[in-house]
């Protein structure tokens, strides 16, 4: 490979990495409407509590 081709490929790779990072960051920065924060947190906690109410794991090898 020539040095010019290597430089062009490096620049394209860096540009692709930066653009994917920016697009991902924009997706994560979206805010939920005010009413959805409580509902999502409540459903998550209810799922955790549902797992806890099933009791202890059965005793067996490795316990």
Short mmCIF file of C-alpha atoms in Angstrom, two decimals:
data_model
loop_
_atom_site.label_atom_id
_atom_site.label_comp_id
_atom_site.label_asym_id
_atom_site.label_seq_id
_atom_site.Cartn_x
_atom_site.Cartn_y
_atom_site.Cartn_z
CA UNK A 1 0.00 0.00 0.00
CA UNK A 2 1.23 3.46 -0.74
CA UNK A 3 1.47 6.04 1.99
CA UNK A 4 -1.21 8.22 0.34
CA UNK A 5 -3.72 5.37 0.27
CA UNK A 6 -2.90 4.50 3.86
CA UNK A 7 -3.43 8.14 4.91
CA UNK A 8 -6.79 8.32 3.11
CA UNK A 9 -7.99 5.09 4.72
CA UNK A 10 -6.88 6.34 8.14
CA UNK A 11 -8.77 9.61 7.71
CA UNK A 12 -11.91 7.78 6.56
CA UNK A 13 -11.71 5.41 9.52
CA UNK A 14 -11.33 8.29 11.98
CA UNK A 15 -14.23 10.15 10.35
CA UNK A 16 -16.46 7.07 10.59
CA UNK A 17 -15.56 6.58 14.26
CA UNK A 18 -16.27 10.21 15.12
CA UNK A 19 -19.59 10.28 13.25
CA UNK A 20 -20.81 7.08 14.90
CA UNK A 21 -19.85 8.45 18.32
CA UNK A 22 -21.73 11.69 17.68
CA UNK A 23 -24.84 9.88 16.46
CA UNK A 24 -24.84 7.56 19.48
CA UNK A 25 -24.36 10.47 21.88
CA UNK A 26 -27.30 12.32 20.31
CA UNK A 27 -29.53 9.27 20.73
CA UNK A 28 -28.61 8.92 24.41
CA UNK A 29 -29.15 12.61 25.10
CA UNK A 30 -32.87 12.55 24.34
CA UNK A 31 -34.99 13.33 27.35
CA UNK A 32 -38.17 11.49 28.11
CA UNK A 33 -41.36 13.43 28.69
CA UNK A 34 -41.88 14.15 32.39
CA UNK A 35 -44.58 11.52 32.91
CA UNK A 36 -42.48 8.67 31.55
CA UNK A 37 -39.65 8.91 34.10
CA UNK A 38 -41.84 7.72 36.93
CA UNK A 39 -43.55 5.01 34.90
CA UNK A 40 -40.31 3.49 33.61
CA UNK A 41 -38.66 3.56 37.03
CA UNK A 42 -41.74 2.01 38.62
CA UNK A 43 -41.89 -0.83 36.09
CA UNK A 44 -38.19 -1.55 36.60
CA UNK A 45 -38.55 -1.69 40.38
CA UNK A 46 -41.63 -3.91 40.08
CA UNK A 47 -39.66 -6.35 37.90
CA UNK A 48 -36.89 -6.51 40.50
CA UNK A 49 -39.36 -7.03 43.35
CA UNK A 50 -41.13 -9.78 41.40
CA UNK A 51 -37.84 -11.65 41.16
CA UNK A 52 -37.20 -11.25 44.89
CA UNK A 53 -40.59 -12.60 45.93
CA UNK A 54 -39.93 -15.95 44.27
CA UNK A 55 -37.89 -17.01 47.28
CA UNK A 56 -34.49 -18.54 47.68
CA UNK A 57 -32.72 -20.61 45.10
CA UNK A 58 -33.03 -24.36 45.58
CA UNK A 59 -30.11 -25.83 47.46
CA UNK A 60 -27.99 -28.16 45.46
CA UNK A 61 -24.47 -28.65 44.18
CA UNK A 62 -22.54 -25.42 44.40
CA UNK A 63 -24.77 -23.77 47.01
#
